[in-house]
Each structure stands twice: as structure tokens, then as C-alpha cells.
Coordinates of C-alpha atoms and ligand atoms in Angstrom, one line a residue:
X1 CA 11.4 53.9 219.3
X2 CA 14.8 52.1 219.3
X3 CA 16.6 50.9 216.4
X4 CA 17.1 46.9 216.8
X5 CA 19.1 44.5 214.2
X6 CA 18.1 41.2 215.2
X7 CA 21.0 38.5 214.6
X8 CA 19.2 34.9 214.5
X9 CA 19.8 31.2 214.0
X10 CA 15.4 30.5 213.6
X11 CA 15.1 28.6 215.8
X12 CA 11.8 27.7 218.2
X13 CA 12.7 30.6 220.4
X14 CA 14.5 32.5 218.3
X15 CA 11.1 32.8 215.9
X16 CA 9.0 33.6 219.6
X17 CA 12.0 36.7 220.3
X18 CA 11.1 37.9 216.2
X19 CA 7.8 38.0 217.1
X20 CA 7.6 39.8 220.1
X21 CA 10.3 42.2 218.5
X22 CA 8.0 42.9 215.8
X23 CA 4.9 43.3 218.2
X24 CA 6.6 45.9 220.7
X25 CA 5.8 49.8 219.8
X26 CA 9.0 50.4 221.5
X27 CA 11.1 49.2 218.9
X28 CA 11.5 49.5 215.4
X29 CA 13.6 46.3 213.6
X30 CA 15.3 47.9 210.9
X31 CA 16.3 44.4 209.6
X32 CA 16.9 40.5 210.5
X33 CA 19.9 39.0 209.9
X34 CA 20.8 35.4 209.7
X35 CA 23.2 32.9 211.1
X36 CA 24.1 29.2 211.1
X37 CA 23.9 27.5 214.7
X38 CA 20.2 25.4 215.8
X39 CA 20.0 24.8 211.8
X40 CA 22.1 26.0 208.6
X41 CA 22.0 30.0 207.6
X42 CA 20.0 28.8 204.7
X43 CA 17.7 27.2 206.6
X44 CA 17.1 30.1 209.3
X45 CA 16.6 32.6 206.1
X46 CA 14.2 30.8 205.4
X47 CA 12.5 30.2 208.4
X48 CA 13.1 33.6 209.1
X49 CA 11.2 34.6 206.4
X50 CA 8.3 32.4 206.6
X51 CA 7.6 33.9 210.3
X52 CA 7.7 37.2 209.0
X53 CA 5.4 36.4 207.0
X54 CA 3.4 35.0 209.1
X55 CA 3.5 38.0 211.3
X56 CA 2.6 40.2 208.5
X57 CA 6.0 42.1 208.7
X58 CA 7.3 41.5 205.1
X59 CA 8.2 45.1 205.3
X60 CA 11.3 43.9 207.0
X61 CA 14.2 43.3 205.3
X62 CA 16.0 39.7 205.8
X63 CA 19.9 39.5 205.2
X64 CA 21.6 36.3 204.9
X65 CA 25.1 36.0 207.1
X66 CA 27.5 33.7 207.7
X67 CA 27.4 29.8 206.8
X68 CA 29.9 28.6 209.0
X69 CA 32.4 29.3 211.8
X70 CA 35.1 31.8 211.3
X71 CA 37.8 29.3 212.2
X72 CA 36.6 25.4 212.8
X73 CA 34.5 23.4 210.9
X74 CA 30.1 23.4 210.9
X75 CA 29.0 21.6 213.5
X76 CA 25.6 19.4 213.8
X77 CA 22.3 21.0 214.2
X78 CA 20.4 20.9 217.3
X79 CA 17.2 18.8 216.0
X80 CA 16.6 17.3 219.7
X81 CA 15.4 20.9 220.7
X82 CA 14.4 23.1 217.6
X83 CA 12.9 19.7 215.3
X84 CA 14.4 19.0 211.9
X85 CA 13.3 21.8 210.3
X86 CA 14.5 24.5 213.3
X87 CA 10.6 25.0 214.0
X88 CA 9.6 22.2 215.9
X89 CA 8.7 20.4 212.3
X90 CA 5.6 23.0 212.3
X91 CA 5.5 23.3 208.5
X92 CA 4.9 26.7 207.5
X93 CA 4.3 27.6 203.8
X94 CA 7.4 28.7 201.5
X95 CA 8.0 32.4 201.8
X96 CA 7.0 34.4 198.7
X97 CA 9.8 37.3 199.8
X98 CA 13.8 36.8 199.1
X99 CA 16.4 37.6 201.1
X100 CA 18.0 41.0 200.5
X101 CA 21.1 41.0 197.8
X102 CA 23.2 42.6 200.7
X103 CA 24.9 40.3 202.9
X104 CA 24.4 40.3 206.9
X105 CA 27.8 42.2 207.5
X106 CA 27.4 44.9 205.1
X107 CA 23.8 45.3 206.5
X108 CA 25.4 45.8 209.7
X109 CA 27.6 47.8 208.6
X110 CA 26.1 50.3 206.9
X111 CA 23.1 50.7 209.1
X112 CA 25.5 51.6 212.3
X113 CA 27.0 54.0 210.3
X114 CA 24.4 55.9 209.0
X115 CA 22.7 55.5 212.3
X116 CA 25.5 56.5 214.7
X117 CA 24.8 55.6 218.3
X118 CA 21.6 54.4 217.7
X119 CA 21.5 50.8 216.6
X120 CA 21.3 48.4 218.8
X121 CA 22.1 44.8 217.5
X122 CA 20.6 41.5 219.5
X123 CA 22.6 38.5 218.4
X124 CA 20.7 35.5 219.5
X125 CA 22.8 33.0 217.2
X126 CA 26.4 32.4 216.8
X127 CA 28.2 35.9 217.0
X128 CA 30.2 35.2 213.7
X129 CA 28.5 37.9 211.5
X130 CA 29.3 40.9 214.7
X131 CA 32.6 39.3 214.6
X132 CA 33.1 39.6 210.8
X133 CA 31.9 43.4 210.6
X134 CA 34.1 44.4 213.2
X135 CA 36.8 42.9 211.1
X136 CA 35.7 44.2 208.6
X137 CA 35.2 48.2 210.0
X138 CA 36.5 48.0 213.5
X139 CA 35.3 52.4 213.8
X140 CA 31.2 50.3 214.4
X141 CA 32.9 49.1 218.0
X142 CA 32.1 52.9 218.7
X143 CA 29.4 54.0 216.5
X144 CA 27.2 51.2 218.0
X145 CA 24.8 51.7 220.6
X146 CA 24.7 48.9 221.9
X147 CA 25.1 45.2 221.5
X148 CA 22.7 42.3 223.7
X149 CA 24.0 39.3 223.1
X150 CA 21.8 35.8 223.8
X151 CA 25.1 33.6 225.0
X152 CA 27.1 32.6 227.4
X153 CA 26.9 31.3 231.3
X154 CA 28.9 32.8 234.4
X155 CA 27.3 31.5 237.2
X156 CA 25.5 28.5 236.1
X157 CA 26.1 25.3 233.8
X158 CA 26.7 25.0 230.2
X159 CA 23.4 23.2 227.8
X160 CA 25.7 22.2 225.1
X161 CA 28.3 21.4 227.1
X162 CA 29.0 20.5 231.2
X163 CA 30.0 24.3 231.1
X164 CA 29.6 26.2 227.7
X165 CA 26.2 27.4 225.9
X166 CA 24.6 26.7 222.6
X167 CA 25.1 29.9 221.0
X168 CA 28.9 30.5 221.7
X169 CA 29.7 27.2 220.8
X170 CA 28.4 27.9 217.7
X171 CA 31.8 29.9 216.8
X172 CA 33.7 30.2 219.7
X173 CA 36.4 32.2 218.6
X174 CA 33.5 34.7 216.8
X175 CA 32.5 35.3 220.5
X176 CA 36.0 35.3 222.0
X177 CA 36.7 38.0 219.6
X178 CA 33.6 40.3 220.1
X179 CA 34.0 39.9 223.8
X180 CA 37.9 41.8 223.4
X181 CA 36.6 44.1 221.0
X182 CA 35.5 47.0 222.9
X183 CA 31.9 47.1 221.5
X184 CA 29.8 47.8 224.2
X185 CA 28.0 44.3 225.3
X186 CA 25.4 43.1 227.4
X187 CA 25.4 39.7 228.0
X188 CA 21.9 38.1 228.7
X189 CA 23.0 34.0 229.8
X190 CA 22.0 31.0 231.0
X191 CA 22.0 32.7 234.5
X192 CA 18.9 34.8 233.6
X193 CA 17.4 32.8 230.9
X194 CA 17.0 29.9 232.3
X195 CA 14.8 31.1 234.8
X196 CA 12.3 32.6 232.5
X197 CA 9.9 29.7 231.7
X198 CA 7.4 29.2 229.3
X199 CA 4.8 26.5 231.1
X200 CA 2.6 23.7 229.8
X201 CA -0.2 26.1 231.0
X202 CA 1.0 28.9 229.1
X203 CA 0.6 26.9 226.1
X204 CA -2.8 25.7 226.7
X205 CA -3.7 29.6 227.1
X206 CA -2.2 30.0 224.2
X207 CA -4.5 27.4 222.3
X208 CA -7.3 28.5 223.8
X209 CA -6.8 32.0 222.2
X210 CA -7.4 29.9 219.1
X211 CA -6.1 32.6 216.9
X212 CA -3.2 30.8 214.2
X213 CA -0.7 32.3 215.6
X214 CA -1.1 31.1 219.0
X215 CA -1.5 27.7 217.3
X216 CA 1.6 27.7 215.5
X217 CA 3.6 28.9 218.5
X218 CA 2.0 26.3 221.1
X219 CA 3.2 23.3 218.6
X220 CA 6.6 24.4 218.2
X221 CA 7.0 25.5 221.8
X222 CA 4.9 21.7 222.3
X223 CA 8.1 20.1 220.7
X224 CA 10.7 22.4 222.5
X225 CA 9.1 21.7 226.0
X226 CA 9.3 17.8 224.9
X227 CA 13.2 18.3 224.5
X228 CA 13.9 20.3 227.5
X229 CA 11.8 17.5 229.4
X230 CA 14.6 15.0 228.0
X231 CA 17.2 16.9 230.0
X232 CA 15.0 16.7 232.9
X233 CA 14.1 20.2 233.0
X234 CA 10.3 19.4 233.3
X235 CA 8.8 23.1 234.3
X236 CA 9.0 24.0 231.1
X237 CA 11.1 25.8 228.3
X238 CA 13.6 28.5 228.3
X239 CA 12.9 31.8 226.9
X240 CA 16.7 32.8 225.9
X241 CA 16.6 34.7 222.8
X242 CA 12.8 36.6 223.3
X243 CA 14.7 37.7 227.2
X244 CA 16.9 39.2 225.4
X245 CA 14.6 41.1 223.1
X246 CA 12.7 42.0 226.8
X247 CA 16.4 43.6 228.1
X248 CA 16.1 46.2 225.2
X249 CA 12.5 47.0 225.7
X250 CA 13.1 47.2 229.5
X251 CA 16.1 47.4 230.7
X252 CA 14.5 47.4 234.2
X253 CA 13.6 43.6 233.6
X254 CA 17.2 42.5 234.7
X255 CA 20.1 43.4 237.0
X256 CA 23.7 43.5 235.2
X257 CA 27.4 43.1 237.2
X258 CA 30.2 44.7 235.2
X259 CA 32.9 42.4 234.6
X260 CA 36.2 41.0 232.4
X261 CA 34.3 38.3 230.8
X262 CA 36.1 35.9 228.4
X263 CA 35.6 32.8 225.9
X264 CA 37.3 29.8 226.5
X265 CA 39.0 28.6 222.9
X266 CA 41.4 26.1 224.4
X267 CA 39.5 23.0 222.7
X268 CA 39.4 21.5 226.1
X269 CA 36.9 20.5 228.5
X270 CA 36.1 23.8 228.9
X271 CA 35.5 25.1 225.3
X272 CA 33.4 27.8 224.6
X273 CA 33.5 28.4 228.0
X274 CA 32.7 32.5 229.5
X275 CA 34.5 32.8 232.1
X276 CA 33.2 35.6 234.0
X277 CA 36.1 37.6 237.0
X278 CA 34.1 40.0 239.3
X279 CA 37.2 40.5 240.8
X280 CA 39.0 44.2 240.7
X281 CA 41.9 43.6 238.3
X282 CA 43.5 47.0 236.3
X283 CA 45.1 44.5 233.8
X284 CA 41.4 43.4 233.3
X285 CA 39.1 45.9 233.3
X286 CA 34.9 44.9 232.8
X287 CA 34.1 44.5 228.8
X288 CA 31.0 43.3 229.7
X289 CA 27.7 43.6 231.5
X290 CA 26.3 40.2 232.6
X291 CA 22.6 39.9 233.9
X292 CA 22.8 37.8 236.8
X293 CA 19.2 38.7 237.9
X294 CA 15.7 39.0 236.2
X295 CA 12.2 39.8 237.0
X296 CA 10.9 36.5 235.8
X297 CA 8.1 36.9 236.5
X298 CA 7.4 40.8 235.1
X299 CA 9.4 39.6 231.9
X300 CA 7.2 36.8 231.3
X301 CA 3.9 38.4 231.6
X302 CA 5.0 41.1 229.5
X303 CA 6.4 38.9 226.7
X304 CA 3.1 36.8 226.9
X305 CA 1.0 40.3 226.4
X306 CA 3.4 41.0 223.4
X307 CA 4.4 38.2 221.8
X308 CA 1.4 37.7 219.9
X309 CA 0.2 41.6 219.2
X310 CA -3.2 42.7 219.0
Ligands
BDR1 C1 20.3 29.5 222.6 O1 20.7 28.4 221.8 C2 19.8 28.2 220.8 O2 19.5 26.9 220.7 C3 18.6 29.0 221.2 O3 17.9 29.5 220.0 C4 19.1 30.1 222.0 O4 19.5 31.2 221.2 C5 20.1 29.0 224.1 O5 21.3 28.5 224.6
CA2 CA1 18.8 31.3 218.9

């Protein structure tokens, strides 16, 4: 089994990437933490909680992270996509557990050390609590195993922006400075998830399962289908932050280029931008491994044997 942190902003997919991280015997998820980005880091404890609940996984410990960027101010929530409350206004009931006393980067922190070279963290949020506990003990940039980070676009458009993703533009300058760290990254973006759909059909499968989970997840993905239909992506809705769950489980799902990859801080029109060079440089050597191709279709059957256990 490998040992997974998972980093989220709860979120619509972000609570479908918990749940098929719980549900997979490959891995075991030592603990959640949270971050500010589709809703506040209040607000994704708690809705982090309630799915674990829902899931029956109170045995996993939820740490609350960061409230706000590292440099620049909070910005708005994305309600278009994830609903008011960050779960397609599915109303779950208040969790009875608490988030852990520890925060999200001494979670981190701790954990890598006492696991050397076996955790592997998936940030699915804004990178600002990575960012903070390499600030805060730079020697994790070696003792990690890895890190699989839900951001970013090279070859494709932005969704927040013409050219820059949700989750980097959360805290650009979080990501700018995990991407020069040296921690060992795999970046799973736009160009991969955006061709993993979920389907209309998918969700009436899942309703016909009839089970509450599946009910749950077919309204929030209902509302997040709705708002990807807005932006005139009718097929259906991205699976971002459960792909990059998939990567860990099976790394086989996706093909990864090596290359210099870095975030755009300018403030400009490209903001938040990753800016991907494949080209042979010494003076910029790869920091990062980009999937540029999946297995949509193996990656989506798997997550929809997974996602809801058995
Ligand atoms: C990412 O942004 C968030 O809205 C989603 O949860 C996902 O992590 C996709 O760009
Ligand atoms: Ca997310």
C-alpha cells in the first residue's frame, strides 16, 4: 500500500478524488489536509469531514491548512461550478468529528519525516500549505516520495483564466515556489484532465445503483455538469483532482514528458500561467513531469469501479 496525504480545497471533484482514495486497497491515506481555493479552508474542513463521514472513514485524520494566499489577497469562490456550499448545495449533515489540533504543515511535516521516502502528497487545491512546509523544513524536498500535483496547463487553455488553471491561481506564487523547489513533482493538468469525462449517462448509472452514496454523488456531479455546460463543454465534467488520485494508483494510466516547467507571477495577462519548455536547455534542466497523455478511457472505468467501494 502507498502512503498518500491528500491536499484539498472540497470541492465537487475534489470530494469524488477523497472517495475513490479512500475506496482503493492500494493506498493507505494517512491524513487529509485542507486548503482555501473552490470555497474557504473552513469551509473545505468541513466538507471534508462530512464526506468522510459519509464514507465511513472517520478513522482519518483531517488537518486544517492555510486560509489565504501566501502573498496576495483571498480571492472569490468558485460557486458557478462547486455550488455555494463547495458540494453542489447537496446538504450533508454537520460532521460529529473535529479537525486535528495539528495544523496542515506540521502534519506534513512530521509525517514525511517519520516516513522517509514513502509519502506521497496529492495537492488537488492551491499549493500554499506544500509551499509553506518546505519553508518551513526545506530537508522534506528530499525525504518525500513524491508529490502529484492537480494544476496547471502546458499544452492546452487555462479555465480560470484564457491561459492559467483554477488551482494555481489559487496562490500563484505557492506554486511558483514548489515548482523551483526541487521536490520531486508530477504535474497532472488540464492537458490530461480535461479529457477524462464524467457523462450524463454515467450519472444515471449511478442513480440507478440507488445506493446513498451514488445519490449524493450524481447531485453534486448534476450541478457541476450544469456549470461546465455554461462554458460550453457539454460532454460532461472534468475529473481533475480523482485523475490525479488514478496517477498514484496506476501510474500506467498516463504518459509524463520531463520538462523546466514554471509559474507565471507577472500579474499580467498571463498570470498563474505554467509555462511548460520541452526544449534541451542546461541552464534549465526538467523539475517536472507533465502528463500530456491518459488512458481515458482505462482511468475512467477504473475510477467508476472504485469510486464508490463495495
Ligand atoms: C481544479 O480546480 C478546482 O475547481 C477543482 O476542484 C480542481 O482541483 C480544476 O482546475
Ligand atoms: Ca480541487
Amino acid at each position: 500500500m502507498k502512503k498518500v496525504i491528500l491536499d484539498v480545497d472540497t470541492g465537487i471533484d475534489d470530494a469524488l478524488a477523497i472517495s475513490y482514495a479512500v475506496h482503493s486497497p492500494h493506498l493507505e491515506v494517512c491524513g487529509i489536509n485542507t486548503t482555501f481555493g473552490n470555497i474557504t479552508v473552513e469551509e473545505a474542513t468541513r466538507n471534508t469531514l462530512q464526506m468522510l463521514e459519509l464514507l465511513g472513514a472517520t478513522h482519518i485524520p483531517v488537518y486544517q491548512g492555510s486560509s489565504r494566499p501566501i502573498v496576495r489577497e483571498l480571492t472569490g469562490k468558485a460557486r458557478l461550478f462547486h455550488g455555494e456550499n463547495g458540494l453542489g448545495n447537496v446538504v450533508l449533515p454537520e460532521p460529529t468529528a473535529t479537525a486535528q489540533p495539528e495544523s496542515a504543515t506540521q502534519f506534513l511535516i512530521s509525517t514525511i519525516k517519520a516516513n522517509p521516502h514513502q509519502v506521497t502528497l496529492i495537492t488537488v487545491g492551491s499549493m500554499t500549505n506544500l509551499a509553506r512546509a518546505i519553508m518551513a523544513a526545506p530537508e522534506i524536498v528530499t525525504l518525500i516520495e513524491q508529490v502529484v500535483v492537480m494544476g496547471g496547463a502546458v499544452s492546452v487553455p487555462g479555465n480560470r483564466t484564457p491561459v492559467a488553471e483554477a488551482n494555481i491561481c489559487a496562490d500563484p506564487e505557492a506554486a511558483a515556489f514548489v515548482f523551483q523547489s526541487g521536490i520531486p513533482l508530477t504535474m497532472v493538468g488540464l492537458d490530461v484532465t480535461m479529457q477524462t469525462l464524467l457523462t450524463r449517462d454515467h450519472l444515471r448509472e449511478w442513480r440507478a445503483l440507488d445506493t446513498p452514496l451514488a445519490h449524493v454523488f450524481a447531485d453534486m456531479c448534476q450541478v457541476y455538469m450544469d456549470a461546465y455546460a455554461t462554458v460550453g463543454n457539454l460532454r460532461g465534467c472534468g475529473l481533475h483532482d480523482p485523475l490525479a488520485v488514478g496517477v498514484v494508483i496506476d501510474p500506467t494510466f498516463v504518459k509524463k514528458v520531463p520538462m523546466h516547467v514554471e509559474v507565471d507571477t507577472s500579474g499580467g495577462a498571463s498570470d498563474a500561467r505554467t509555462i511548460g519548455d520541452r526544449r534541451a536547455n542546461p541552464a534549465k534542466p526538467a523539475n517536472v513531469q507533465v502528463c500530456l497523455e491518459v488512458d481515458h478511457e482505462r482511468f475512467v472505468e477504473h475510477f467508476l469501479q472504485h469510486v464508490l467501494g463495495h
